[in-house]
Amino acid sequence: MRRPGAQRIVSEAFPAPAVLGTDLIGVPEGAEVRLELSFESVQEGIWVSGTVNGTAIGECGRCLDEVRQEIAAPVQGLFEYPDTRSAGEDEDSEDVFKFDGENLELEEVVRDAVVTSLPFTPLCRPDCPGLCDQCGARLADDPDHTHDVRDPRWAALQSFINEKES
Ligand SMILES: [Zn+2]
Ligand SMILES: [Zn+2]
């Protein structure tokens, strides 16, 4: 693959080596991850581009229900040969990785792609009403339920209202 212009297409599925994602949602360790990648030899190294597919599992940020999300995240990165002197601005680019010239360590670039594609706050549905802040009931199951006395500090006011009404 050292010859510039050479290209190889790889399509492979493998178990995730570790959780790919954030604390809230991610592809669990051992779950299948599918990579469709093109490896293209360029002057400085190997240009990798393609897609990572998998199923992320997480927790709804409002009601704590399980959230499943299909991922189809674009992957791209330049793996530079160890002897490549990169131009200054490349150093800061997050899509540039060093490699030993033999083995591409894809975990980081795949992880970055997956994390970028995941929601910051996973939700079971966009309008999830969440949990009742008094009793923890799922408001999606019981949207109209209320509590008579909301807080001890309200109790005095509540009895005042009751007196007025009676
Ligand atoms: Zn929810
Ligand atoms: Zn409640």
XYZ file of C-alpha atoms in Angstrom, residues 11-156:
146
model
C -16.193 -4.296 4.350
C -16.100 -6.103 7.622
C -18.098 -6.636 10.795
C -16.534 -7.232 14.173
C -17.453 -6.969 17.843
C -16.835 -3.569 19.429
C -13.532 -3.795 21.359
C -14.942 -1.486 24.048
C -17.962 0.748 24.444
C -18.060 3.139 21.493
C -19.897 6.213 22.628
C -20.492 8.451 25.592
C -21.532 7.744 29.185
C -25.167 8.126 28.126
C -25.328 6.201 24.869
C -23.032 4.010 22.833
C -22.449 0.740 21.027
C -21.948 -1.786 23.837
C -18.735 -3.763 24.069
C -19.060 -6.918 21.998
C -21.955 -5.625 19.886
C -21.505 -5.821 16.146
C -19.871 -2.910 14.373
C -19.765 -2.870 10.586
C -17.058 -0.955 8.750
C -17.239 -0.070 5.079
C -13.931 1.633 4.465
C -11.735 2.678 1.618
C -7.981 2.758 2.224
C -6.217 4.948 -0.275
C -2.482 5.364 -0.468
C -1.441 9.013 -0.704
C 1.927 10.740 -0.468
C 1.858 11.219 3.315
C 0.206 7.972 4.325
C -3.126 6.218 4.062
C -6.353 8.126 3.629
C -9.215 6.254 5.259
C -12.833 7.104 4.492
C -16.158 5.355 4.669
C -18.908 4.516 7.098
C -19.306 2.802 10.437
C -22.659 1.171 11.213
C -23.946 -0.171 14.477
C -26.685 0.079 17.053
C -26.156 2.366 20.022
C -28.001 1.673 23.240
C -28.504 4.264 25.930
C -30.859 5.796 28.410
C -33.440 8.492 27.771
C -32.200 11.663 29.455
C -35.718 12.426 30.738
C -37.498 9.158 31.587
C -34.525 6.720 31.774
C -36.148 4.311 29.314
C -33.861 2.415 26.988
C -32.997 4.242 23.793
C -31.797 2.388 20.699
C -30.351 4.276 17.819
C -29.015 3.042 14.498
C -25.716 4.640 13.623
C -24.396 5.280 10.135
C -21.502 7.608 10.806
C -19.045 8.954 8.255
C -15.439 8.012 9.023
C -12.441 9.823 7.668
C -8.862 10.232 8.656
C -5.345 10.490 7.342
C -2.881 8.043 8.835
C 0.552 9.533 8.307
C 3.712 7.485 7.963
C 5.998 7.921 10.965
C 8.649 9.660 8.836
C 6.216 12.212 7.415
C 6.853 15.780 8.402
C 3.407 17.268 8.409
C 2.789 20.892 7.585
C 2.177 22.957 10.687
C -1.564 23.243 10.446
C -2.014 19.496 10.068
C -0.760 18.962 13.614
C -3.946 20.401 15.036
C -6.312 18.577 12.738
C -8.290 15.928 14.529
C -8.500 13.825 11.385
C -4.731 13.217 11.249
C -3.221 10.199 12.985
C 0.266 8.765 13.068
C 0.878 5.104 12.365
C 3.854 2.800 12.245
C 3.596 2.210 8.501
C 2.246 -1.307 8.965
C -0.841 -1.412 11.145
C -3.643 1.127 11.176
C -5.106 1.574 14.630
C -8.683 2.331 13.648
C -10.305 2.349 17.050
C -9.813 6.072 17.685
C -11.061 7.265 14.298
C -14.065 4.926 14.496
C -14.804 5.995 18.065
C -14.640 9.678 17.079
C -17.050 9.062 14.208
C -19.529 7.217 16.423
C -19.387 9.758 19.265
C -19.861 12.664 16.827
C -22.984 11.029 15.396
C -24.629 10.410 18.765
C -27.031 12.846 20.419
C -25.669 14.856 23.336
C -28.826 14.039 25.309
C -30.460 10.825 24.109
C -34.264 10.852 24.199
C -36.693 7.942 23.730
C -38.758 10.331 21.624
C -38.344 14.049 20.922
C -41.319 15.075 23.074
C -40.685 12.673 25.975
C -42.407 14.283 28.975
C -40.003 12.630 31.422
C -40.739 11.650 34.995
C -42.957 13.266 37.603
C -40.631 15.224 39.866
C -42.786 14.268 42.865
C -43.185 10.503 42.587
C -41.025 9.461 39.633
C -43.947 8.108 37.605
C -43.522 8.093 33.838
C -45.614 10.995 32.604
C -45.969 9.328 29.185
C -48.055 6.612 30.885
C -50.076 9.004 32.998
C -49.808 12.540 31.658
C -52.596 14.042 33.786
C -51.716 12.777 37.217
C -51.229 15.398 39.898
C -50.383 15.552 43.566
C -52.542 17.509 45.987
C -49.744 18.665 48.211
C -46.677 19.353 46.132
C -44.220 20.312 48.801
C -44.328 20.820 52.578
C -43.725 24.507 52.010
C -46.919 24.601 49.981
C -48.962 22.783 52.601
C -49.827 25.951 54.501
